[in-house]
PDB file of C-alpha atoms in Angstrom:
ATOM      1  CA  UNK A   6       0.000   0.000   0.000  1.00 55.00           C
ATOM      2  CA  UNK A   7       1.625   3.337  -1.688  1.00 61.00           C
ATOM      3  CA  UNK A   8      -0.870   5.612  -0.659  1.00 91.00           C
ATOM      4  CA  UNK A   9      -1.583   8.888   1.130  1.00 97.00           C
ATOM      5  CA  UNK A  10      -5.252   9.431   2.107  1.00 97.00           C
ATOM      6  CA  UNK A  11      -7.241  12.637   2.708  1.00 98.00           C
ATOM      7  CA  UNK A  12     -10.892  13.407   3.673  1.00 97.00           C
ATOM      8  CA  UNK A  13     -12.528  15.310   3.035  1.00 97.00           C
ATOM      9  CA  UNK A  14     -12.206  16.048  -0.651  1.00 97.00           C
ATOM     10  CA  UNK A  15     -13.630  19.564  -0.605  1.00 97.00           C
ATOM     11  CA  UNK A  16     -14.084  21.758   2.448  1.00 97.00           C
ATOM     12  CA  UNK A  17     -16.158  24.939   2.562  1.00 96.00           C
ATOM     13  CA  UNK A  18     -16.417  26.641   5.958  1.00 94.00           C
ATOM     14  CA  UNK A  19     -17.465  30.281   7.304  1.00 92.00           C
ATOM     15  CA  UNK A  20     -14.319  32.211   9.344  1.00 90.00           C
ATOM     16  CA  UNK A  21     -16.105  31.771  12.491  1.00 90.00           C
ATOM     17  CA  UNK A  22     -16.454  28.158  11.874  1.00 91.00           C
ATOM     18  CA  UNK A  23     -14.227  25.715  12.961  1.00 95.00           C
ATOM     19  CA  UNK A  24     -13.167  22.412  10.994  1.00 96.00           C
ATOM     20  CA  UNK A  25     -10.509  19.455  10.561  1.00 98.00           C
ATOM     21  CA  UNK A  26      -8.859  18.035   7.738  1.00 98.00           C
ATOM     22  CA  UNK A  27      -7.556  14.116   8.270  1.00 98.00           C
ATOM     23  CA  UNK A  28      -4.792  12.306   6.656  1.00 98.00           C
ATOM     24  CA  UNK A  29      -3.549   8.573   6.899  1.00 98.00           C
ATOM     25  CA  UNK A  30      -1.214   6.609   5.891  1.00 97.00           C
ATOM     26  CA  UNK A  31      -0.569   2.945   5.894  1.00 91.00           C
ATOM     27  CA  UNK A  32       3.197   2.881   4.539  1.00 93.00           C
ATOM     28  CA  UNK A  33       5.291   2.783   7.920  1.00 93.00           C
ATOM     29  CA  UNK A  34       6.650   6.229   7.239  1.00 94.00           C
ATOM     30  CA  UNK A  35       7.762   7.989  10.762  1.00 94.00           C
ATOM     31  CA  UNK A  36       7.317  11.665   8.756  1.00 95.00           C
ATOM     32  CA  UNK A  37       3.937  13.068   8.013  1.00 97.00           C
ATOM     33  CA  UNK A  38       3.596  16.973   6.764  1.00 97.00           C
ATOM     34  CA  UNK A  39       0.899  19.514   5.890  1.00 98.00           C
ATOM     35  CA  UNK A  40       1.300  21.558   2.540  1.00 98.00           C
ATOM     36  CA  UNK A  41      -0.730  24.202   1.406  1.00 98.00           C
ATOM     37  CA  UNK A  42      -0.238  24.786  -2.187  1.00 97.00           C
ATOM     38  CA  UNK A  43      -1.999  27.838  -4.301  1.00 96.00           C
ATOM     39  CA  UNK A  44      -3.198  27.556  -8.068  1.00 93.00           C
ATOM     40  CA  UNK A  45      -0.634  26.971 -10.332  1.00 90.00           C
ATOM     41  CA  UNK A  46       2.024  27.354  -7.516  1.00 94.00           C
ATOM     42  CA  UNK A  47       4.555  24.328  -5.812  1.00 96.00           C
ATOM     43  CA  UNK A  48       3.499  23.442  -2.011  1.00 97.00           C
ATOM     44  CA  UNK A  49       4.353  25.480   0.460  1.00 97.00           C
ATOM     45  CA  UNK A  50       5.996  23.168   4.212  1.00 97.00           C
ATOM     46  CA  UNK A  51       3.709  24.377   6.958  1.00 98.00           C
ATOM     47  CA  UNK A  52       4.189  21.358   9.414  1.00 97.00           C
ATOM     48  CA  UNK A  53       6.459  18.343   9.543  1.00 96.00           C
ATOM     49  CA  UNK A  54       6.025  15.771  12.413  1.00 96.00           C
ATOM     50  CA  UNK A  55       8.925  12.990  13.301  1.00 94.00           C
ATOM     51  CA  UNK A  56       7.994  10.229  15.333  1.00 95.00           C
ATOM     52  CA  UNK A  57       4.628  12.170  16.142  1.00 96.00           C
ATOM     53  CA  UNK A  58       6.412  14.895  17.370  1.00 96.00           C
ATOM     54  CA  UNK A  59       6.429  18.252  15.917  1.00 96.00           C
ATOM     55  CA  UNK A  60       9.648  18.860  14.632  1.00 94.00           C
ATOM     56  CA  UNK A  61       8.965  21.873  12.105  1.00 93.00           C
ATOM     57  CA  UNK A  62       6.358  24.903  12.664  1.00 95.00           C
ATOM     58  CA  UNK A  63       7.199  27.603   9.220  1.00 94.00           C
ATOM     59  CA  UNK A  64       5.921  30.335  11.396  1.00 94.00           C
ATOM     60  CA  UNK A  65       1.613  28.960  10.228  1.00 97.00           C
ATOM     61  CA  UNK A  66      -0.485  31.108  12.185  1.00 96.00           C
ATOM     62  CA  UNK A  67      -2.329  29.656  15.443  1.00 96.00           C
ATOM     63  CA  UNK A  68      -5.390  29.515  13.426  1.00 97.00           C
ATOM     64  CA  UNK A  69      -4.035  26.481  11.890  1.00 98.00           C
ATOM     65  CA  UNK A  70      -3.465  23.763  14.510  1.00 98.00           C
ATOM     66  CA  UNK A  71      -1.542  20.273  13.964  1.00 98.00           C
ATOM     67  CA  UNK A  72      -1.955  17.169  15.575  1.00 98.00           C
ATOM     68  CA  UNK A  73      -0.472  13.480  15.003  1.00 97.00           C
ATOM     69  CA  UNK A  74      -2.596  11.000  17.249  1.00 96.00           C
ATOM     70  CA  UNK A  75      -0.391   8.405  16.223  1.00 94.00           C
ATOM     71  CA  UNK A  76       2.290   7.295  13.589  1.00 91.00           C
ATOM     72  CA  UNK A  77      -0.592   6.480  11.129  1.00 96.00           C
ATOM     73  CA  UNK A  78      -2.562   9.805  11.358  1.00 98.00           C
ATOM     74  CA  UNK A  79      -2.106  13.436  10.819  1.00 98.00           C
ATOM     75  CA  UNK A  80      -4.582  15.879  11.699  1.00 98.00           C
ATOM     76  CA  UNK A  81      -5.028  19.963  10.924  1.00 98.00           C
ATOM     77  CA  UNK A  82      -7.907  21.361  12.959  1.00 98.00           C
ATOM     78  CA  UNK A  83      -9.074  24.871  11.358  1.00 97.00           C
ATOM     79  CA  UNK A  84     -10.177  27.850  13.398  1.00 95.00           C
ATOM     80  CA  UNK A  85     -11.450  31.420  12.377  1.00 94.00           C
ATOM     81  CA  UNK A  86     -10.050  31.164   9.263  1.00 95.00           C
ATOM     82  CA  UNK A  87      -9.314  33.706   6.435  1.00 96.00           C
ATOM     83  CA  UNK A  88     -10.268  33.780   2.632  1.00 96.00           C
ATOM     84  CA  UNK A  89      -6.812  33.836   2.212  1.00 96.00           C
ATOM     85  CA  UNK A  90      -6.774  30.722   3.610  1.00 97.00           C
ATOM     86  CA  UNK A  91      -8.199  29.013   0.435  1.00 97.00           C
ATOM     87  CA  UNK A  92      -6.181  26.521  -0.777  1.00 97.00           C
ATOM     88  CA  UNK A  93      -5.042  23.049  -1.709  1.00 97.00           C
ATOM     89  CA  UNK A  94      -3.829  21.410   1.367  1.00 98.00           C
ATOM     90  CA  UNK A  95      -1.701  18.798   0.921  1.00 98.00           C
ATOM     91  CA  UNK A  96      -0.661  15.681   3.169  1.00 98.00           C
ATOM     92  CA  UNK A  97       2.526  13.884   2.854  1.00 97.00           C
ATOM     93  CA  UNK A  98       4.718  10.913   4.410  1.00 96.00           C
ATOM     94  CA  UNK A  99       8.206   9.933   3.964  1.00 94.00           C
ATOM     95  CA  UNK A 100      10.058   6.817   5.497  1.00 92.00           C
ATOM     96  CA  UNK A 101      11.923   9.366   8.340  1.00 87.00           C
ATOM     97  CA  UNK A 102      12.750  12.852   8.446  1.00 87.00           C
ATOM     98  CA  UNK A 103      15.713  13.694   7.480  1.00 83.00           C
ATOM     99  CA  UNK A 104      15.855  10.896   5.282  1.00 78.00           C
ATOM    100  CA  UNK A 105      19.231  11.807   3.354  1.00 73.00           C
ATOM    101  CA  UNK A 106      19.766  11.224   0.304  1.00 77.00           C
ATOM    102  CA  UNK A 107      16.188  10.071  -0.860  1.00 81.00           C
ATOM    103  CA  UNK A 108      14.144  12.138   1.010  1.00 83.00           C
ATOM    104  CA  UNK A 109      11.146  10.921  -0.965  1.00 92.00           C
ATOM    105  CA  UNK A 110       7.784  12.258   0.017  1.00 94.00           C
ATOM    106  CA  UNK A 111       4.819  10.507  -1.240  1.00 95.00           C
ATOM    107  CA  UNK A 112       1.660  13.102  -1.359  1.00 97.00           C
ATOM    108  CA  UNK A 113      -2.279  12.709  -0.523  1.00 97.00           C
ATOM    109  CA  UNK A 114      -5.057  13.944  -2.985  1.00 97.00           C
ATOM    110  CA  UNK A 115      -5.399  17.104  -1.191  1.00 97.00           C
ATOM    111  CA  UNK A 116      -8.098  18.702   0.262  1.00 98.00           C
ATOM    112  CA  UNK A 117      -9.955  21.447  -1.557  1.00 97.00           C
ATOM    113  CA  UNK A 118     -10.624  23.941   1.157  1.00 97.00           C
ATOM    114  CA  UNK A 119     -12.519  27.577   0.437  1.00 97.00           C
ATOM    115  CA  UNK A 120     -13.065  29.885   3.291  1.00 96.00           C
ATOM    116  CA  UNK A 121     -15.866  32.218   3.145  1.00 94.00           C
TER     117      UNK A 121
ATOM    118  CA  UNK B  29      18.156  29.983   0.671  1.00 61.00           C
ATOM    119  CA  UNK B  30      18.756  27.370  -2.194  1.00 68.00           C
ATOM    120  CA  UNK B  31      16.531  27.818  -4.998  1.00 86.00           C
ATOM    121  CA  UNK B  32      15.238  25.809  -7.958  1.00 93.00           C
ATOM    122  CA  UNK B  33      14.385  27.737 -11.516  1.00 95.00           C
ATOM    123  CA  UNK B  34      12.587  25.850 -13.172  1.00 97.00           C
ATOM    124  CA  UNK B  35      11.562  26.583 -17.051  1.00 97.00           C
ATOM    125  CA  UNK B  36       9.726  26.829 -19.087  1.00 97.00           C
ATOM    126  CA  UNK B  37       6.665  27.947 -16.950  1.00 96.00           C
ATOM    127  CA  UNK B  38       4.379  27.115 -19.189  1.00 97.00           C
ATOM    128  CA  UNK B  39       4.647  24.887 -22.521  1.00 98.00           C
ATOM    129  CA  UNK B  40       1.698  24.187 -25.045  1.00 98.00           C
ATOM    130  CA  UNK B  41       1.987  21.661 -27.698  1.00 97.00           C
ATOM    131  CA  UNK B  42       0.257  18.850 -29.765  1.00 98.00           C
ATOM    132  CA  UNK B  43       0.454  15.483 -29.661  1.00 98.00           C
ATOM    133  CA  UNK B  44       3.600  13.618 -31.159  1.00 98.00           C
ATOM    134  CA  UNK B  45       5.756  16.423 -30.171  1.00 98.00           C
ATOM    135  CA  UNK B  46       9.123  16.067 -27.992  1.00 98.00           C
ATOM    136  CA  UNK B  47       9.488  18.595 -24.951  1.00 98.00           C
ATOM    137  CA  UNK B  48      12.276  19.317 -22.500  1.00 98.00           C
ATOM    138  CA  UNK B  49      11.999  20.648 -18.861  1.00 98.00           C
ATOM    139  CA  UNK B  50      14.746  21.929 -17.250  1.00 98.00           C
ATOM    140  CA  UNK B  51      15.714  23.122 -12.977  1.00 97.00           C
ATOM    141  CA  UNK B  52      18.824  24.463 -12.300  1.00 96.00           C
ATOM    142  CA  UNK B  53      20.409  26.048  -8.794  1.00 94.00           C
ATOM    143  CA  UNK B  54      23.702  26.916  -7.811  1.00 91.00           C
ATOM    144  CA  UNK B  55      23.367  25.088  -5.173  1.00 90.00           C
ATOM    145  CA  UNK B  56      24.204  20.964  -4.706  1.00 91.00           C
ATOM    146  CA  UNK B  57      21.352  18.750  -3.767  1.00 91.00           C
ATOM    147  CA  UNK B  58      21.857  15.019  -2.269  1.00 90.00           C
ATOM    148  CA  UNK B  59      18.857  14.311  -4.746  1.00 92.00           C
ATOM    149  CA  UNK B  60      16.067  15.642  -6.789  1.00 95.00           C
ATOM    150  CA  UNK B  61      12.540  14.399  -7.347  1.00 96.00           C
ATOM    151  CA  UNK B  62      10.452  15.189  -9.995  1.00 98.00           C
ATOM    152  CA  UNK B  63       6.631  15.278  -9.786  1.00 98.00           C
ATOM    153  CA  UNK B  64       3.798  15.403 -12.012  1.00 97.00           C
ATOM    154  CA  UNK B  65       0.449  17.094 -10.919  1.00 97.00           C
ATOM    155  CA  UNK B  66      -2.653  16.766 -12.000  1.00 94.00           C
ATOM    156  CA  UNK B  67      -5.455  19.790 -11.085  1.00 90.00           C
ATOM    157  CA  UNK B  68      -7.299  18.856  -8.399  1.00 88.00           C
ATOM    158  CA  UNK B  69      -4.597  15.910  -7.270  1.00 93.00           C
ATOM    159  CA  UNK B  70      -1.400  15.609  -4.984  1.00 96.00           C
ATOM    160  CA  UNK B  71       1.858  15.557  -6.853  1.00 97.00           C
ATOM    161  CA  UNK B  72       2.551  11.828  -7.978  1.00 97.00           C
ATOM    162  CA  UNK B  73       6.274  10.917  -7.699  1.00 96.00           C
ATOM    163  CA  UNK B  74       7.709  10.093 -11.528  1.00 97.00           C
ATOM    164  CA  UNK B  75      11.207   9.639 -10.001  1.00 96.00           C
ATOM    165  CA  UNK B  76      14.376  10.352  -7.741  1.00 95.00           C
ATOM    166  CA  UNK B  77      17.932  10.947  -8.802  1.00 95.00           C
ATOM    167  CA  UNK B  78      20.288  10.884  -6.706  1.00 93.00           C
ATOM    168  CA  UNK B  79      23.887  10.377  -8.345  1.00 94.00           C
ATOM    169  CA  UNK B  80      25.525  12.845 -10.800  1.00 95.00           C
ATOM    170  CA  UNK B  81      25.309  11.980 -14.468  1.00 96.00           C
ATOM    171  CA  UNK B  82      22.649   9.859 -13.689  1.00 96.00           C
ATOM    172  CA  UNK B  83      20.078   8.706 -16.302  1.00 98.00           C
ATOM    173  CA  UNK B  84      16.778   7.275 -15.238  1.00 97.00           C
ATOM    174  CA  UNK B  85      14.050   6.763 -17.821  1.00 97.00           C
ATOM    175  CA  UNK B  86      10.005   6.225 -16.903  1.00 96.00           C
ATOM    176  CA  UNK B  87       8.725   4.509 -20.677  1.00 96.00           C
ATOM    177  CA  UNK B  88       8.305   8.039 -22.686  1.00 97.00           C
ATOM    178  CA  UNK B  89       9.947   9.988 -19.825  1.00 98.00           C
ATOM    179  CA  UNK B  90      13.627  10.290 -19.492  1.00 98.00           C
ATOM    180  CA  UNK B  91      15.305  12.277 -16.359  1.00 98.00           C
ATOM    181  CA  UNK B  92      19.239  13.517 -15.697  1.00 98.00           C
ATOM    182  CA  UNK B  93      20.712  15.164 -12.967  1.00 97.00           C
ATOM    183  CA  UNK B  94      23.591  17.112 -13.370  1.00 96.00           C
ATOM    184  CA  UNK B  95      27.131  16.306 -13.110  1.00 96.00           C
ATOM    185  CA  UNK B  96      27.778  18.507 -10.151  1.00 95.00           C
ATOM    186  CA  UNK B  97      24.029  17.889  -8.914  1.00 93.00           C
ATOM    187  CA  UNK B  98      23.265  21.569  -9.105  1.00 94.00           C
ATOM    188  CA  UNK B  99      20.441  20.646 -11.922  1.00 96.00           C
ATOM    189  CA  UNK B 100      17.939  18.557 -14.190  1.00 97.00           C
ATOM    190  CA  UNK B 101      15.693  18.055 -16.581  1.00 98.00           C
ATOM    191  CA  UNK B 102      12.540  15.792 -17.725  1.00 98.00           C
ATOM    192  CA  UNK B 103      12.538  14.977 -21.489  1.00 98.00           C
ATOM    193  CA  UNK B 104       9.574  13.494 -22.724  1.00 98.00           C
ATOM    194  CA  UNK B 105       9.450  11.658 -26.104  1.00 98.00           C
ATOM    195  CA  UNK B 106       6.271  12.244 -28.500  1.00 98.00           C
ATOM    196  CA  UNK B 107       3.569  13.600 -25.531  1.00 98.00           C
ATOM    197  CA  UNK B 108       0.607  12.896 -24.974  1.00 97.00           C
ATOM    198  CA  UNK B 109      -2.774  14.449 -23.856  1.00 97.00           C
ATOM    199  CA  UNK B 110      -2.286  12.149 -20.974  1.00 95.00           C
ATOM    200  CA  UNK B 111       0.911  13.999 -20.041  1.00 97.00           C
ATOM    201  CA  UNK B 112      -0.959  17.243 -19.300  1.00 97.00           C
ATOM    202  CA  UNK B 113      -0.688  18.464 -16.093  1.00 97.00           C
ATOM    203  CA  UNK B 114       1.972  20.536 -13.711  1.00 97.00           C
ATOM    204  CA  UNK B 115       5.228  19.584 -13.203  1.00 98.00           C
ATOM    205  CA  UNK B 116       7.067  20.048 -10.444  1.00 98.00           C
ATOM    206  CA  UNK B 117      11.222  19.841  -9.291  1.00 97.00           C
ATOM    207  CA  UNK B 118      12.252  19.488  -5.915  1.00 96.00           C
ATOM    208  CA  UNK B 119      15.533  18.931  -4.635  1.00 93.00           C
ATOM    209  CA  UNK B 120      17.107  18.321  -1.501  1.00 90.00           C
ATOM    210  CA  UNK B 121      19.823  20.318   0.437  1.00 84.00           C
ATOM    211  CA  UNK B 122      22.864  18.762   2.213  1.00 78.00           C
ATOM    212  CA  UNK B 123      22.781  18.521   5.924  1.00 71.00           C
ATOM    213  CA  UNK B 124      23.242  21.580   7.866  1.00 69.00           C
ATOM    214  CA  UNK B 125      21.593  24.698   7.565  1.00 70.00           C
ATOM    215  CA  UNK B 126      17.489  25.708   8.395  1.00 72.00           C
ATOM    216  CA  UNK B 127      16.757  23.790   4.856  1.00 77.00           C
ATOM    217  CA  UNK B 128      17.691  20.404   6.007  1.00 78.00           C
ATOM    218  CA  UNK B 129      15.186  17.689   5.087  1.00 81.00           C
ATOM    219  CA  UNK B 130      12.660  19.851   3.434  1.00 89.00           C
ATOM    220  CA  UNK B 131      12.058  19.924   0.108  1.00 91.00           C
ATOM    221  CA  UNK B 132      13.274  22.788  -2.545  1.00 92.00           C
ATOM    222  CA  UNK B 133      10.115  23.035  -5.165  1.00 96.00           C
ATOM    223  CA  UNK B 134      10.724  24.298  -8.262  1.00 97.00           C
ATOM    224  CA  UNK B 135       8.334  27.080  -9.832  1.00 96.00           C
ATOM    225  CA  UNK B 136       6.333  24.312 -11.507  1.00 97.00           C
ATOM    226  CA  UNK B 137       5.932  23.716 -15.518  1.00 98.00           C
ATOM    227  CA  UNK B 138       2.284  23.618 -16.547  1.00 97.00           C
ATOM    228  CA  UNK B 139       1.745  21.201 -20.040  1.00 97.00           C
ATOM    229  CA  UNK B 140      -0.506  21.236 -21.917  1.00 97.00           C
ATOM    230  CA  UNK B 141      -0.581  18.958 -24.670  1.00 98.00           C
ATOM    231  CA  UNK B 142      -3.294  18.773 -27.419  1.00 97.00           C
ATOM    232  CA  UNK B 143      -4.570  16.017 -29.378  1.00 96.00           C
TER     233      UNK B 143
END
């Protein structure tokens, strides 16, 4: 099993709402990161978790929360959110992190989230 | 701050046709990935290169990386409609400095080939 789930497909939520976005992975990979990725544009690192610890924040605002429950799952809970918050978001995994030279990260479908 | 320029940003053309994609730095990466997006979808993984000179080819798809590992490029033989969609480089730095273990994305190629 190669593969990166997401659910759900396509979010819509008010800013005063508040929402999560789920990812899972059945590969044995110790590294699990959120991406958010605009039209047209490569994904930007928000989160990277090691071992289901946190390892990298890039400075997301608190409005975005991670969590990793275990090795398997990755969770993003969503709070008072901005229309500039509309976006691909992307889950990934990779065997460890670092994982010199490789560093291969194998990506979800994404979830289509619009803030309104 | 390593970078990745990728080019061309965008690139139309019709079936049959042969296309290049190239990413180049001035910085060494310990490898490069190349990945192939399609709207709506997560980048799919095509392939990793990891030794300089190296040639790996994916049926129609062939990649290099660089001698000195500073840079690539995707050439794909006769495209398809199939092979529309965005493509993607991303390398990855040596150890040491705030880049280590993430992932250097290119600017992305969009193709678009027509039937």
């Amino acid at each position: 099993d190669t593969e990166v789930t997401q659910t759900p497909k396509h979010l819509v939520m008010g800013m005063t709402n508040k929402k999560s976005l789920k990812c899972e992975q059945h590969m044995g990979h110790r590294a699990m990161y959120w991406y958010k990725q605009k039209a047209k544009k490569p994904p930007e690192l928000m989160f990277v978790y090691s071992y289901e610890k946190l390892s990298i924040n890039e400075s997301v605002p608190s409005r975005f929360s991670p969590e990793c429950p275990n090795s398997s799952l990755l969770n993003l809970h969503l709070h008072a959110l901005q229309p500039e918050d509309s976006a691909l978001y992307l889950c990934a995994s990779s065997q460890e992190w670092p994982s010199p030279p490789y560093n291969e990260q194998f990506f979800g479908p994404g979830t289509r989230l619009t803030v309104l | 701050t390593q970078l990745l320029e990728q080019s061309p940003q965008f690139l139309s053309i019709q079936e049959g046709e042969n296309l290049t994609v190239y990413c180049n730095s001035s910085s060494v990466f310990s490898s490069l990935q190349w990945y192939r997006q399609e709207p709506g979808e997560g980048p799919v993984l095509l392939v990793t290169v990891v030794t300089g000179g190296e040639v790996k080819k994916l049926k129609r798809l062939t990649f290099q990386f660089g001698d000195a590992r500073k840079d690539s490029s995707l050439h794909i033989t006769a495209a398809q409609p199939g092979d529309t969609g965005l493509y993607l480089c991303a390398g990855s730095p040596y150890a040491g400095g705030t880049s280590y273990g993430k992932l250097t994305f290119g600017q992305g190629t969009i193709l678009t080939v027509h039937p």
